[in-house]
Amino acid sequence: MARHVNGASVRSESLSLPPKDDTTSVMVQVQAEDADRIRIKNRRKRYLDLHPEYTHGSNLELADPLLYDRLIRRFQSPAERQREGRERGYTGSLEADLMRSEAKLEALRHPDVNSAMAYRRAEDGSITGVEADREERAESKEEGRARWVEVMSQRFLRGEDGDFEYEAVDQNEDLDDRGEEEQRHLEAYLARQSEEFVGEDKPRGETGVQDF
């Protein structure tokens, strides 16, 4: 479009906005993706509810050897450690001991200022850790177990367990909460219906003039 300024012809270009229908489609797509993420997280949470053994025992110790040592092993009696070792077998116990030692040595050599633990070498040569903030210290076996379960559960929900077959859970409709799913389907339906309206809530194709 051309316009005249002080006798000169100046051409101006108008900015075009994306069609409202395209914007609505993008919003519906985003809502659908959000719904999928929520559905998957709920299925994983349901799986944990049905399989509490996932966070119990020593099967997840290698996920965070230092945290396991701090929250679980510290409260175990010698008999409990021996029983845990028998359950893992010689190779498993050797691997766990090696991973724990390497993690402590790494923490001693390269301290993490954001870590809740501070490590130092004792007089006997062993590496010990203490909470940088005493309020972060678990005071009982029950409290330590509860913290461990919470950390490992959140790790599972984020999909960070590389040894777990998440697809078997994420695609399992039997883990759905039927009430929540029905509500989600209703919301998705209403969102799709909104695409049929443009302007001031007028269905597509209508002029707003009533026919008689």
Tab-separated table of C-alpha atoms in Angstrom:
chain	number	residue	atom	x	y	z
A	1	MET	CA	0.000	0.000	0.000
A	2	ALA	CA	1.343	3.473	-0.959
A	3	ARG	CA	0.750	6.653	1.000
A	4	HIS	CA	1.885	10.271	0.409
A	5	VAL	CA	4.078	12.111	2.913
A	6	ASN	CA	4.977	15.730	2.074
A	7	GLY	CA	4.194	15.071	-1.555
A	8	ALA	CA	6.380	11.952	-1.727
A	9	SER	CA	4.996	8.526	-2.291
A	10	VAL	CA	6.003	6.093	0.411
A	11	ARG	CA	5.215	2.397	0.226
A	12	SER	CA	4.309	0.759	3.489
A	13	GLU	CA	3.987	-2.952	4.133
A	14	SER	CA	1.352	-4.259	6.477
A	15	LEU	CA	2.278	-6.942	8.976
A	16	SER	CA	0.284	-10.104	8.629
A	17	LEU	CA	-0.724	-12.022	11.720
A	18	PRO	CA	-1.154	-15.782	11.652
A	19	PRO	CA	-4.739	-16.841	11.014
A	20	LYS	CA	-6.718	-17.390	14.169
A	21	ASP	CA	-7.454	-20.955	13.103
A	22	ASP	CA	-3.700	-21.720	12.983
A	23	THR	CA	-3.183	-20.255	16.460
A	24	THR	CA	-6.017	-22.343	17.843
A	25	SER	CA	-4.593	-25.474	16.224
A	26	VAL	CA	-1.219	-24.852	17.859
A	27	MET	CA	-2.892	-24.379	21.245
A	28	VAL	CA	-4.810	-27.637	20.827
A	29	GLN	CA	-1.601	-29.449	19.888
A	30	VAL	CA	0.223	-28.080	22.936
A	31	GLN	CA	-2.675	-29.135	25.170
A	32	ALA	CA	-2.568	-32.638	23.672
A	33	GLU	CA	1.191	-32.910	24.291
A	34	ASP	CA	0.731	-31.753	27.882
A	35	ALA	CA	-2.009	-34.328	28.357
A	36	ASP	CA	0.303	-37.072	27.051
A	37	ARG	CA	3.063	-36.066	29.470
A	38	ILE	CA	0.640	-36.061	32.384
A	39	ARG	CA	-0.774	-39.440	31.343
A	40	ILE	CA	2.696	-41.001	31.188
A	41	LYS	CA	3.696	-39.560	34.556
A	42	ASN	CA	0.480	-40.857	36.122
A	43	ARG	CA	1.093	-44.328	34.686
A	44	ARG	CA	4.599	-44.372	36.122
A	45	LYS	CA	3.286	-43.221	39.484
A	46	ARG	CA	0.663	-45.953	39.411
A	47	TYR	CA	3.343	-48.510	38.583
A	48	LEU	CA	5.337	-47.483	41.652
A	49	ASP	CA	2.206	-47.764	43.792
A	50	LEU	CA	1.696	-51.336	42.548
A	51	HIS	CA	5.392	-52.276	42.769
A	52	PRO	CA	6.867	-50.807	45.980
A	53	GLU	CA	9.705	-53.317	45.712
A	54	TYR	CA	11.212	-51.114	42.996
A	55	THR	CA	12.604	-48.692	45.595
A	56	HIS	CA	13.341	-51.308	48.260
A	57	GLY	CA	16.360	-53.515	48.635
A	58	SER	CA	19.763	-52.646	47.223
A	59	ASN	CA	18.895	-52.937	43.523
A	60	LEU	CA	19.138	-49.146	43.047
A	61	GLU	CA	22.289	-48.565	45.101
A	62	LEU	CA	24.437	-48.060	42.004
A	63	ALA	CA	22.141	-45.240	40.864
A	64	ASP	CA	23.660	-43.090	43.623
A	65	PRO	CA	26.186	-44.987	45.793
A	66	LEU	CA	26.923	-42.020	48.041
A	67	LEU	CA	23.284	-41.252	48.725
A	68	TYR	CA	22.578	-44.924	49.449
A	69	ASP	CA	25.532	-45.028	51.817
A	70	ARG	CA	24.279	-41.884	53.571
A	71	LEU	CA	20.589	-42.791	53.851
A	72	ILE	CA	20.552	-46.607	53.994
A	73	ARG	CA	23.875	-48.292	54.814
A	74	ARG	CA	24.627	-45.895	57.680
A	75	PHE	CA	21.656	-47.298	59.607
A	76	GLN	CA	22.226	-50.977	58.792
A	77	SER	CA	23.499	-53.406	61.376
A	78	PRO	CA	26.397	-55.767	60.485
A	79	ALA	CA	23.867	-58.593	60.152
A	80	GLU	CA	21.743	-56.559	57.730
A	81	ARG	CA	24.772	-55.739	55.594
A	82	GLN	CA	25.768	-59.393	55.495
A	83	ARG	CA	22.259	-60.401	54.460
A	84	GLU	CA	22.228	-57.720	51.758
A	85	GLY	CA	25.580	-58.983	50.507
A	86	ARG	CA	24.293	-62.563	50.252
A	87	GLU	CA	21.276	-61.371	48.291
A	88	ARG	CA	23.473	-59.547	45.792
A	89	GLY	CA	26.030	-62.296	45.497
A	90	TYR	CA	29.793	-61.975	45.397
A	91	THR	CA	29.996	-60.176	42.059
A	92	GLY	CA	27.206	-57.749	42.916
A	93	SER	CA	28.718	-56.931	46.296
A	94	LEU	CA	32.137	-56.390	44.752
A	95	GLU	CA	30.696	-54.044	42.142
A	96	ALA	CA	28.784	-52.035	44.764
A	97	ASP	CA	31.857	-51.714	47.003
A	98	LEU	CA	33.973	-50.596	44.064
A	99	MET	CA	31.426	-48.032	42.862
A	100	ARG	CA	31.019	-46.637	46.381
A	101	SER	CA	34.786	-46.322	46.893
A	102	GLU	CA	35.279	-44.617	43.540
A	103	ALA	CA	32.413	-42.203	44.230
A	104	LYS	CA	33.850	-41.263	47.630
A	105	LEU	CA	37.318	-40.780	46.173
A	106	GLU	CA	35.908	-38.564	43.410
A	107	ALA	CA	33.946	-36.510	45.965
A	108	LEU	CA	37.115	-36.102	48.064
A	109	ARG	CA	39.233	-35.002	45.104
A	110	HIS	CA	36.615	-32.747	43.517
A	111	PRO	CA	34.260	-31.392	46.195
A	112	ASP	CA	30.892	-30.189	44.982
A	113	VAL	CA	29.987	-26.909	46.679
A	114	ASN	CA	26.304	-27.658	46.032
A	115	SER	CA	26.456	-31.114	47.590
A	116	ALA	CA	24.716	-31.805	50.888
A	117	MET	CA	27.731	-33.895	51.917
A	118	ALA	CA	31.340	-33.000	52.699
A	119	TYR	CA	33.951	-35.798	52.533
A	120	ARG	CA	37.280	-36.108	54.340
A	121	ARG	CA	39.840	-38.814	54.965
A	122	ALA	CA	39.900	-40.250	58.483
A	123	GLU	CA	43.039	-41.199	60.424
A	124	ASP	CA	42.648	-44.845	59.436
A	125	GLY	CA	42.678	-43.860	55.756
A	126	SER	CA	38.967	-44.381	55.136
A	127	ILE	CA	36.837	-41.671	53.512
A	128	THR	CA	33.899	-40.481	55.550
A	129	GLY	CA	31.138	-38.034	54.759
A	130	VAL	CA	29.176	-35.650	56.932
A	131	GLU	CA	26.220	-33.437	56.115
A	132	ALA	CA	27.244	-29.873	55.357
A	133	ASP	CA	23.961	-28.794	56.910
A	134	ARG	CA	22.924	-30.792	59.969
A	135	GLU	CA	19.257	-30.194	59.159
A	136	GLU	CA	19.796	-32.370	56.072
A	137	ARG	CA	20.946	-35.293	58.188
A	138	ALA	CA	18.585	-38.267	58.453
A	139	GLU	CA	18.200	-39.087	62.129
A	140	SER	CA	16.719	-42.583	61.881
A	141	LYS	CA	16.492	-45.626	59.645
A	142	GLU	CA	12.874	-44.769	58.836
A	143	GLU	CA	13.711	-41.196	57.841
A	144	GLY	CA	16.642	-42.340	55.726
A	145	ARG	CA	14.490	-44.914	53.952
A	146	ALA	CA	11.729	-42.376	53.296
A	147	ARG	CA	14.200	-39.920	51.735
A	148	TRP	CA	15.750	-42.639	49.592
A	149	VAL	CA	12.349	-43.774	48.318
A	150	GLU	CA	11.386	-40.192	47.457
A	151	VAL	CA	14.598	-39.504	45.524
A	152	MET	CA	14.448	-42.785	43.591
A	153	SER	CA	10.724	-42.327	42.871
A	154	GLN	CA	11.301	-38.879	41.378
A	155	ARG	CA	14.184	-40.284	39.341
A	156	PHE	CA	11.881	-42.988	37.998
A	157	LEU	CA	9.112	-40.512	37.159
A	158	ARG	CA	11.601	-38.398	35.180
A	159	GLY	CA	12.554	-41.448	33.127
A	160	GLU	CA	16.175	-41.503	34.292
A	161	ASP	CA	16.474	-45.217	35.042
A	162	GLY	CA	18.434	-46.401	32.016
A	163	ASP	CA	17.936	-50.070	32.909
A	164	PHE	CA	14.132	-49.891	33.042
A	165	GLU	CA	11.831	-50.606	30.076
A	166	TYR	CA	9.626	-47.519	30.342
A	167	GLU	CA	7.650	-48.294	27.190
A	168	ALA	CA	5.940	-51.230	28.901
A	169	VAL	CA	4.590	-48.791	31.501
A	170	ASP	CA	4.079	-45.685	29.378
A	171	GLN	CA	1.919	-47.584	26.848
A	172	ASN	CA	-0.058	-49.579	29.420
A	173	GLU	CA	-3.649	-48.297	29.485
A	174	ASP	CA	-4.465	-50.597	32.415
A	175	LEU	CA	-2.512	-48.182	34.633
A	176	ASP	CA	-4.838	-45.286	33.799
A	177	ASP	CA	-7.199	-43.689	36.266
A	178	ARG	CA	-10.468	-44.015	34.347
A	179	GLY	CA	-12.025	-40.968	35.938
A	180	GLU	CA	-9.083	-38.769	35.030
A	181	GLU	CA	-8.977	-40.163	31.506
A	182	GLU	CA	-12.658	-39.427	30.925
A	183	GLN	CA	-12.147	-35.850	32.124
A	184	ARG	CA	-9.109	-35.474	29.871
A	185	HIS	CA	-11.022	-36.768	26.841
A	186	LEU	CA	-13.826	-34.321	27.570
A	187	GLU	CA	-11.395	-31.402	27.776
A	188	ALA	CA	-9.754	-32.478	24.510
A	189	TYR	CA	-13.158	-32.677	22.821
A	190	LEU	CA	-14.117	-29.194	23.984
A	191	ALA	CA	-10.767	-27.850	22.785
A	192	ARG	CA	-11.362	-29.318	19.328
A	193	GLN	CA	-14.830	-27.841	19.227
A	194	SER	CA	-13.394	-24.392	19.871
A	195	GLU	CA	-11.686	-24.606	16.479
A	196	GLU	CA	-15.107	-24.419	14.854
A	197	PHE	CA	-15.582	-20.886	16.126
A	198	VAL	CA	-13.954	-17.711	14.866
A	199	GLY	CA	-14.420	-14.030	15.562
A	200	GLU	CA	-16.875	-13.159	18.318
A	201	ASP	CA	-17.925	-16.730	19.062
A	202	LYS	CA	-19.595	-17.115	15.670
A	203	PRO	CA	-19.458	-20.577	14.067
A	204	ARG	CA	-17.369	-20.646	10.899
A	205	GLY	CA	-19.447	-19.656	7.870
A	206	GLU	CA	-21.966	-17.556	9.766
A	207	THR	CA	-22.192	-13.836	9.077
A	208	GLY	CA	-23.811	-12.895	12.311
A	209	VAL	CA	-26.957	-11.813	10.438
A	210	GLN	CA	-29.961	-13.884	11.378
A	211	ASP	CA	-31.856	-15.388	8.456
A	212	PHE	CA	-35.644	-15.569	8.448
